[in-house]
Amino acid sequence: MPEPTKKSGSAFTKKPKSLHVCAGSTAEFTAETAKPEVKVKWQKDGKDIQASNKYIIKQDQTLHTLIINDASKEDDVVYSVISGTSKVKFEMKIKGQDGKDEKPSSKPEEPVGELKDEAPFSTSEKEEDEIVTVITPPPAEDKEDDLATSTPSPQPPSDDSLPESAKGRKDSVWSLGEAPPDDIDKPEDTPRSTLLIEKPQSGSVTVGGDITFIAKVEAKDLLRKPTIKWFKGKWMDLASKTGKHLQLKETFDRLTKVHTFVMSIIKAKDNYAGNYRCEVNYKDKFDSCSFDLEVKEVPEVSPSIDIRSAFKRSGEGQEDAGELDFSGLLKHRANREVKQEETVPEEDVWEILKNAPPQEFERIAFEYGITDLRGMLKRLKRMKREEKKSEAFAKKLESAYQTDKGGKIKFVVELADPTVELKWYKNGQEIRPTPNQKKYVFEHKGNQRILVINNCTMADDAAYQVMAGDEKCSTELFVKELPVTITKELEAVKTTVNERIELDCEVSEEGANVKWFKNGVEIPREIRSRFRFKSDGMKHTLVIEDAKKEDTAVYSAMTTGGKSEAHVQVDLKPLKVLQDLTDQTVRLGKPLVLHCEINPANIPGRWYKNAQLIQGTDRVKITHKGRSHKLEIENAVVDDMGDYTFVPEGYSMSLNGKVHVIDPPKIHLDSLNYPENTVTVTAGNKLRLEIPVTGQPAPKVVWMKGERVILDTGSRVRAESFPDHSTFTIDVAEREDTGMYKIVLQNEAGEDSAQIKIKVVDIPDPPQAPIVTEVGGDWCSMIWETPLYDGGSPILGYFIERKKKQSSRWMRLNFDVCKEKAFEPKKMIEGVPYEVRVFAVNAIGISKPSEPSKAFVPLAVTSEPSMLVVDEVTDSTVTMKWRPPEHIGAAGLDGYVIEYCFEGKDEWIVSNQELIEKTKYTIPGLPSGEKIFVRVKAINAAGASAPRMHPHPILVKEVIERPKIRIPRHLHQTYIRRVGEVVNLLIPFQGKPRPKVSWMTNGQPVDPTQVNIRNSETDSILFIRKADRKHSGKYELTVKVENHEDKATIDIQVVDRPGPPEVVKIKDIWGENVALEWTPPKDNGNAEITGYTIQKADKKTMEWFTIIEHYHRKSTTVSELVIGNEYFFRVFSENMCGLSEEARVTKDSAMIVKEGSNYKNPDYQEYDFTEPPKFTHPLVTTIAVSGYNATLNCSVRANPRPKVIWMKNKIVIDNDPRYRMFSNQGVCTLEIRKPCPFDGGTYSCKAINDLGEAQVDCKLEVKGGVTFYELLQKGVPLNLINNFLNENKGCEPQKE
C-alpha cells in the first residue's frame, strides 16, 4: 500500500546526514538550498559556528558545506543547519584508531531496521589490582526501553478484523526488541575453545527480573587485553544498546591473570528472549560461544490499538518527520508497555470522518490530535464508504488479503444477479484474461465469481476492484516477501585514495532488494554520487569510484534476512614533496608568489598565514593545477609579512615558508643646503655631517672613501648610524680628507647611495720630480707638472732650486715666483752632475719640495763623423760606411742618424728611426735609377753633431752578379730516406739581382702537390712531409740571373722494407737435419737485399724460434731437430730498412723420425700467473711550482688487472677536470693541471682486484703562487691579503 506523502515546506532540497568519523580525521557536511541567495548558518549544540582553522564554511551557489578538521571527542555532539524557519539536525560520531566509537551513542532511538556500528567500551590499564569499567546509560535522554524497540500497531478501520493472512505479517528486519526471523540460523559453538576458559551459559528469567552472563579469558600468553563483543542473534552488536536494561563490565585479576567479562540484563522484558553470542578476538586468535535467554511471560491485559498513532509523525524536527509506519498495523504482540497518557479513544475517528463534511476535517483532526491529516484523508479516500445495502453483491471482498511471495490468492465475490457483467481491476487497470497465461484464472461457481492470482510477486501488492454493473467492491492485497539471506559475505578491503573499491556479496534470491550502509547510515542512490550499485543475478556489488580518506568505514549489505559487514580502510598515498615552500623577501608593492609541488597531483590543500586560513580574493589568488599549488598576491603590503603554511588536505604534514615585506632605503640630502653637495673645511678644524635616512627594516649605513670603509670605531674619522640618521665626523681635518665620500644604505629591499664632496683647504702638494729635457755645455732646460693637490687654492707660482749631486746644499735660482712650468738654469760647470727641484706656492703657503730630478751633466755635442764612403748599391738600397768622430767629449756617443736627400731637392729624409751604434747602414726602399745625397750625424746626450755628407751623388742601380749554387757536401752522394720520413733539403746559392729558381725531376717540373718548394733570395728548400718510394729519383735545381744560370743535380732514394721470399721449399730430410731452399723476393724495398732470417716452429705449439739471422745465401741446412716432432719453417727478407713485414712459410712440414725409438712427451703443469696488487715503484714526495703542471707516478703489478683509485687527503678524486689519470702497462700517472698552494696535501693510489688491494702514499707541496701586487691588482681586499700572507708565513717554519 503506498505511503502518504510528506509535507514539503523545507528550505533545504538536500539535508546533511549524520556521519561516523575517526578521531583526528576531517568530516564534511553538505546542505543544498532551493535558492542561491538564501542565508545559511551552522550551529553546534545550539551555538553558532564561526569560520576558523577548525571549522571551514563554504558556499557555492546553492551548495553549503561545513568542514570540521581534526575531529575529537568534543566534536561528538548534535549539529544543526538553519535557513529561515527551516532547521535540520544531524550528528557526528567519533571513532578511535581501530574504527570503533570512542563513547556510547547518545543519539535518540533509531527507526527499526537501521543498524549502527558503534564500538564497545574501552579500558585503560592502571596500577590497581582490579580494573572495572561500566558503561552507564547516556544522560541526554531518559528512555523507557533502551534495549527493545516497540511501535504501536494501528490498523485501518473496517467492520471486521483483519484477515488471517494479514495478521502474522512482520517487518523483514528486526531489532533487539524483536525476535530474529525463523530462517536465520544460530551460530554453533566452536568445537574447542582457544581463548575462553569459562563460557556464558544459557539461562531463563521472568519478565522484570535480572540475569547475568559471565565469560573468562586467561591472559598468561597475551601481551594486551583481548577484544570482546556481545551479540544478539547473528549480527546485532549490544555495545550500542547499553543503558538501564543492559550493562557490560570487565575486570582483570593480576594474580590469576584472568580477564572477566560480564553482561547484565536488568528488568528483562519478553522480547529480550533469543539467542546471544559472545566473541573474543586477540590478534590472529578467535573464539566464540552461543547461549540462549528464555524470558517467562507474565499475563497482562493487551491494550487496544490506536489507529491515530499510525498517522502521527514519527518525530519532531527529524529527517523522517511526517513518515508513517504502516508496518506496525500488521504487528500484534501480546504484551506491550503503554504509557498512561496514551489511552484508547472511545470514538471511532474513521466513522466521524466518513460522516463529516470536508470543511469539518481540520476541526476533527485538531480535536483528536491527528497531526497528519493529509495522509489520513488519502487513506480514507481509497476506502469505500459502506452502503447500507448492495443490489449487485450478495457478498463483497474482504477489506485486505495477505499472501507470501510466490504463493496463490483467491478473491471471491457472490453476485445477487448472476447475469450481471463482472470486471476485475488492478490499480484502476482492467484485468483481462489472455490465452496461454496462468497468472490470472477466472472461475464461476454458481453466483460466486473467483479471481485466482498464481505465483504472486511484489508487483501484485496493489489495490483490487471488482465492478458488477454500476457497483464496485475494493480490497487490498499484501504480498509478504520472504527473508533474503546473504550466501557470500563481504570481504575487508585495504587500499589508498583515488583507487576503485568494489564490495560484492551474493544473496539467496535473484532481484532481491539489497540496502548498503556506511557506518550504519544507508548510502543514498544519487545520480552523481561516487557510489554505484550493480546487480547481476544474485551478486550485488557496491563500487566506490575515486576513493577518499573519509571513505574509511564499516560497510554493510542488508537484506530482509541477513546482514554482512566489511571494513574498508582507505589510506592516503605517501605524500612526496617535489618542491617545498621557500622563504621569500618581497619589496613593498611588488607581486608575491608562493609555490610548492606535491605528489599525488590531485591532493587539494589550504593556505594559512600565521595560523589563520587564507581565503581567495581579487588581490589574493589561490590556484591548484596538477601537482602545483600557488598563492599569488598582486601588490605586497606590510600586513602580508608573516609565516605561511600550506596544509595538504588529509595529511598531517605541512609546508612552511616565511614572507618578509621590505621597503628600499632612501637618503635625504636636501637638509644639508650645500651647493652641489660640496662641504669646505679648513685643515685642522672639526667637521660633523648629519644625514637623514629612511628604510624598512632599518638600513645598514656604510660610509666609504673610494674603496675604504669608514668604521664607527675610528679615532679621528668615524661614521655612526642611528635609526633615522647617520653622522660623519672628522675631528681634525687634514688635506688627505679631501675627496668624494660615498654613503651607502642597504637593507633587504635594496640599497641607495649618494656622494658628498669634502674639500679641505691646505698648502699644495709638492710637484712631481722635474724633467730635464735639454742639456748644453753650461745650461739645461727643465719642465714639471702641476701638483696633484693644490691645497684647495689656486697655484700662484713656483720656486726652483739646484745643487751638485755630491753636495747637500740647495741654491734657489729665482726670487720672484715663476708662473710658468718651465725654467732654464744657467752658469753650470760642464761634466759635473746636477739635480734640480721645485716648490709650489698658493695663498696658504709654500709646499714641500718636489723629489729631485734625475742627475744630469751639462755636456757639449761631439765632432762630426769622418770618412763616409759607399759600401754597396742595389736597385733599391744603398749601403754606407764611416768612422767615429775624432772628438767625442764627456757626454760620450749614443749613436748615429743617417739622412738622405734626392738630387735637386732640399728635403732631408731620416732613414733610421732609432739610433744605431754600428758604423755601417743600408738605406732601404730607394727608387731605382735615382741619385741621392747621404749624410751622417753623431748623437750624444748633448744633442746631434755637425753632419758628415758624401761629396758626390750616388746612383741607385744594382751591379749584375753571376749565379752560383753551393751544394752541401752530404748531397754530393745519394740522399737516402725511409718511407714515411721527412725530406727537408736546403740548397744555398748566390747571384744578383735575385735569381729565378726552378726544380725538375726526370725531365718534368716538380709536382707541387707531392713536393713543397720554398725559395728565398739566397737559398731554396725542397720539402717532402711524408716520403714515399715514388719520390725517389734525380732532382735538378736551376738558378738563373738574366742570361746567366747554374745547375745542380741531387739523387734522392726512398727505401722500404722488402717483401718475403717468393718460394721456400724443403729439399731433403735426414736424421735430425732438414735442407731448405728459397728464391729472392720480388720487391726488394728499393734497396739491396742484405740477408735472410730463418725460423722454425713445432706443429704442436706453432711458436716460432729464430735459427739463423743475417744469412746471405739462398739455401741452408737446419740441424739438431728433436726426434718425433714435426716442424714448419719460414724465411724473412732483410735490407737496410730491416726485416720484411711478412715471412714465407713452407707449405709442407718436416717430420723428424727414427726407427725403433718411442718418444714420450713430458707433462707440464700450467703456471698460475694470478697475484694480488703489489706496487713495484711507490709514489715519491714531490714539490711542485704553482701554475705548472705536476705529475705523480707509480707502478703496480697484479693479475687480473686491478682497479686504480686516486685519493687526496683520503677523499676519492672523481670527475674533477683539474686532474687527469692514466694507467698504461701497470704505470699509473696522476696529472694535476696548474696546481695552486691549495692543491698540496697527501695523495694516495689504491689498486684493487679480486685477490686483494694495495696502497701507496706521498705528499705534494706546491710552492709559489700569487704575489702581493697580483692580489692587489685583482681587487682583493687588504684584510684578506693580510690574512693570506700571515698564513703562508706561519706555514714556512713548519715546512722547514
Short mmCIF file of C-alpha atoms in Angstrom, two decimals, residues 147-360:
data_model
loop_
_atom_site.label_atom_id
_atom_site.label_comp_id
_atom_site.label_asym_id
_atom_site.label_seq_id
_atom_site.Cartn_x
_atom_site.Cartn_y
_atom_site.Cartn_z
CA LEU A 147 17.07 -2.47 24.93
CA ALA A 148 13.85 -3.06 22.98
CA THR A 149 12.11 -1.02 20.34
CA SER A 150 8.34 -1.30 20.05
CA THR A 151 5.89 0.51 17.81
CA PRO A 152 2.12 0.72 18.27
CA SER A 153 0.26 -1.34 15.71
CA PRO A 154 -2.54 0.79 14.25
CA GLN A 155 -4.94 -0.84 11.77
CA PRO A 156 -7.26 0.54 9.16
CA PRO A 157 -10.91 0.77 10.13
CA SER A 158 -13.25 -1.99 9.00
CA ASP A 159 -16.36 -3.66 10.20
CA ASP A 160 -14.47 -6.87 10.84
CA SER A 161 -10.96 -7.59 11.96
CA LEU A 162 -8.07 -8.12 9.56
CA PRO A 163 -7.97 -11.36 7.59
CA GLU A 164 -5.94 -14.19 8.92
CA SER A 165 -3.35 -13.82 6.14
CA ALA A 166 -2.55 -10.33 7.29
CA LYS A 167 -2.35 -10.95 11.00
CA GLY A 168 1.06 -12.56 11.03
CA ARG A 169 2.87 -10.08 8.79
CA LYS A 170 6.08 -8.52 10.23
CA ASP A 171 8.87 -6.26 9.01
CA SER A 172 11.66 -8.06 7.24
CA VAL A 173 14.30 -6.59 9.58
CA TRP A 174 14.36 -6.90 13.37
CA SER A 175 15.92 -5.07 16.30
CA LEU A 176 16.91 -6.05 19.79
CA GLY A 177 13.32 -5.71 20.87
CA GLU A 178 12.13 -8.29 18.30
CA ALA A 179 12.85 -11.92 17.88
CA PRO A 180 15.05 -12.84 14.91
CA PRO A 181 13.44 -14.34 11.85
CA ASP A 182 12.96 -18.07 11.95
CA ASP A 183 15.13 -18.72 8.89
CA ILE A 184 18.28 -17.20 10.43
CA ASP A 185 20.46 -19.99 11.67
CA LYS A 186 22.02 -19.75 15.07
CA PRO A 187 25.81 -19.94 15.08
CA GLU A 188 27.12 -23.15 16.50
CA ASP A 189 29.68 -23.27 19.27
CA THR A 190 33.21 -23.89 18.25
CA PRO A 191 34.33 -27.46 18.98
CA ARG A 192 37.26 -26.44 21.16
CA SER A 193 37.88 -23.05 22.80
CA THR A 194 41.22 -21.39 22.32
CA LEU A 195 40.68 -18.25 24.44
CA LEU A 196 37.61 -18.71 26.66
CA ILE A 197 38.26 -20.68 29.83
CA GLU A 198 34.69 -20.09 31.09
CA LYS A 199 31.79 -19.64 28.71
CA PRO A 200 28.42 -17.98 29.40
CA GLN A 201 25.64 -20.49 29.95
CA SER A 202 22.06 -20.36 28.77
CA GLY A 203 19.50 -19.20 31.31
CA SER A 204 15.94 -18.08 31.91
CA VAL A 205 14.41 -15.12 33.68
CA THR A 206 10.91 -13.84 34.34
CA VAL A 207 9.74 -10.55 32.94
CA GLY A 208 11.14 -7.75 35.13
CA GLY A 209 13.90 -9.93 36.59
CA ASP A 210 17.70 -9.62 36.32
CA ILE A 211 20.20 -12.11 34.84
CA THR A 212 23.99 -12.12 34.42
CA PHE A 213 26.21 -13.91 31.87
CA ILE A 214 29.95 -14.35 32.59
CA ALA A 215 32.88 -15.08 30.21
CA LYS A 216 36.50 -15.51 31.32
CA VAL A 217 39.74 -15.34 29.27
CA GLU A 218 43.17 -16.40 30.50
CA ALA A 219 45.82 -13.73 29.78
CA LYS A 220 49.06 -15.60 30.56
CA ASP A 221 50.12 -15.73 26.91
CA LEU A 222 48.51 -12.44 25.91
CA LEU A 223 50.50 -9.22 25.67
CA ARG A 224 47.48 -6.95 25.81
CA LYS A 225 43.79 -7.07 26.63
CA PRO A 226 41.65 -9.12 24.20
CA THR A 227 38.62 -7.64 22.42
CA ILE A 228 35.18 -8.96 23.34
CA LYS A 229 31.83 -8.39 21.64
CA TRP A 230 28.31 -9.36 22.73
CA PHE A 231 25.70 -10.02 20.04
CA LYS A 232 22.00 -10.81 19.98
CA GLY A 233 21.11 -13.06 17.12
CA LYS A 234 23.61 -13.16 14.32
CA TRP A 235 24.66 -9.60 13.86
CA MET A 236 23.26 -7.11 16.42
CA ASP A 237 26.16 -5.61 18.44
CA LEU A 238 24.92 -4.93 22.02
CA ALA A 239 27.69 -2.39 22.78
CA SER A 240 25.48 0.41 21.38
CA LYS A 241 22.42 -0.75 23.42
CA THR A 242 23.85 -0.28 26.89
CA GLY A 243 21.61 1.57 29.30
CA LYS A 244 19.41 0.94 32.32
CA HIS A 245 18.40 -2.51 30.98
CA LEU A 246 21.82 -3.65 29.74
CA GLN A 247 25.25 -3.22 31.36
CA LEU A 248 28.66 -4.54 30.27
CA LYS A 249 31.53 -4.87 32.73
CA GLU A 250 35.07 -6.23 32.72
CA THR A 251 37.66 -6.93 35.42
CA PHE A 252 41.23 -8.21 35.48
CA ASP A 253 42.82 -10.23 38.27
CA ARG A 254 46.57 -9.64 38.27
CA LEU A 255 47.23 -12.70 40.44
CA THR A 256 45.43 -15.26 38.31
CA LYS A 257 45.95 -13.35 35.01
CA VAL A 258 42.28 -13.76 34.10
CA HIS A 259 40.01 -11.28 32.32
CA THR A 260 36.36 -11.48 33.43
CA PHE A 261 33.63 -10.06 31.14
CA VAL A 262 30.07 -9.68 32.47
CA MET A 263 26.83 -8.88 30.61
CA SER A 264 23.91 -7.97 32.94
CA ILE A 265 20.31 -7.69 31.78
CA ILE A 266 18.19 -5.66 34.23
CA LYS A 267 14.40 -5.77 34.35
CA ALA A 268 14.13 -8.17 31.44
CA LYS A 269 11.25 -7.99 29.02
CA ASP A 270 9.69 -10.70 26.96
CA ASN A 271 11.25 -9.52 23.73
CA TYR A 272 14.75 -9.95 25.24
CA ALA A 273 14.43 -13.66 24.69
CA GLY A 274 16.51 -15.24 21.96
CA ASN A 275 19.96 -16.45 21.03
CA TYR A 276 23.02 -14.48 22.16
CA ARG A 277 26.66 -14.81 21.19
CA CYS A 278 29.97 -13.80 22.78
CA GLU A 279 33.04 -13.29 20.52
CA VAL A 280 36.65 -12.85 21.74
CA ASN A 281 39.50 -11.65 19.47
CA TYR A 282 43.21 -11.37 20.07
CA LYS A 283 45.44 -10.78 17.02
CA ASP A 284 45.02 -13.92 14.89
CA LYS A 285 43.15 -15.86 17.60
CA PHE A 286 39.34 -16.05 17.72
CA ASP A 287 36.83 -17.75 19.97
CA SER A 288 33.04 -17.52 20.28
CA CYS A 289 30.21 -19.02 22.35
CA SER A 290 26.43 -19.00 21.85
CA PHE A 291 23.83 -19.15 24.60
CA ASP A 292 20.06 -18.70 24.90
CA LEU A 293 17.93 -16.50 27.08
CA GLU A 294 14.36 -17.51 27.93
CA VAL A 295 12.02 -14.85 29.27
CA LYS A 296 8.97 -16.21 31.03
CA GLU A 297 5.89 -14.18 30.35
CA VAL A 298 3.56 -12.71 32.96
CA PRO A 299 -0.11 -12.49 31.82
CA GLU A 300 -1.11 -8.90 31.18
CA VAL A 301 -4.09 -7.26 29.59
CA SER A 302 -3.29 -6.37 26.00
CA PRO A 303 -4.03 -2.72 25.32
CA SER A 304 -6.17 -1.76 22.41
CA ILE A 305 -4.57 -0.29 19.34
CA ASP A 306 -4.91 3.40 18.50
CA ILE A 307 -5.45 3.91 14.79
CA ARG A 308 -4.41 7.54 15.12
CA SER A 309 -0.90 6.60 16.18
CA ALA A 310 -0.25 5.43 12.65
CA PHE A 311 -0.93 8.90 11.35
CA LYS A 312 1.12 10.77 13.91
CA ARG A 313 4.58 11.87 12.80
CA SER A 314 7.47 9.74 13.95
CA GLY A 315 9.43 12.65 15.36
CA GLU A 316 9.64 16.37 15.52
CA GLY A 317 12.49 18.04 13.66
CA GLN A 318 13.93 14.73 12.43
CA GLU A 319 14.60 13.68 8.87
CA ASP A 320 11.82 11.10 8.95
CA ALA A 321 9.23 13.61 10.22
CA GLY A 322 5.91 13.02 8.51
CA GLU A 323 6.61 9.42 7.50
CA LEU A 324 4.04 6.80 8.53
CA ASP A 325 4.76 3.33 9.87
CA PHE A 326 2.03 1.18 8.37
CA SER A 327 4.03 -1.94 9.03
CA GLY A 328 3.01 -1.52 12.64
CA LEU A 329 -0.57 -2.22 11.64
CA LEU A 330 0.41 -5.84 10.97
CA LYS A 331 2.33 -6.38 14.23
CA HIS A 332 0.48 -7.91 17.13
CA ARG A 333 2.23 -8.66 20.35
CA ALA A 334 0.56 -9.86 23.46
CA ASN A 335 2.50 -7.76 25.92
CA ARG A 336 3.33 -4.07 25.45
CA GLU A 337 4.18 -1.31 27.82
CA VAL A 338 1.83 1.56 27.17
CA LYS A 339 2.27 4.96 28.69
CA GLN A 340 -0.55 6.20 30.80
CA GLU A 341 -1.21 9.22 28.70
CA GLU A 342 -1.71 7.13 25.54
CA THR A 343 -5.27 5.96 26.13
CA VAL A 344 -7.53 4.47 23.52
CA PRO A 345 -10.17 6.95 22.32
CA GLU A 346 -13.72 5.84 22.68
CA GLU A 347 -14.86 7.47 19.45
CA ASP A 348 -14.31 5.86 16.04
CA VAL A 349 -12.36 8.54 14.16
CA TRP A 350 -12.86 6.79 10.81
CA GLU A 351 -16.64 6.86 11.23
CA ILE A 352 -16.52 10.51 12.27
CA LEU A 353 -14.51 11.43 9.17
CA LYS A 354 -16.71 9.39 6.88
CA ASN A 355 -19.86 11.17 8.02
CA ALA A 356 -18.38 14.68 8.43
CA PRO A 357 -18.37 17.31 5.67
CA PRO A 358 -14.94 18.28 4.28
CA GLN A 359 -14.97 21.70 5.98
CA GLU A 360 -15.05 19.95 9.38
#
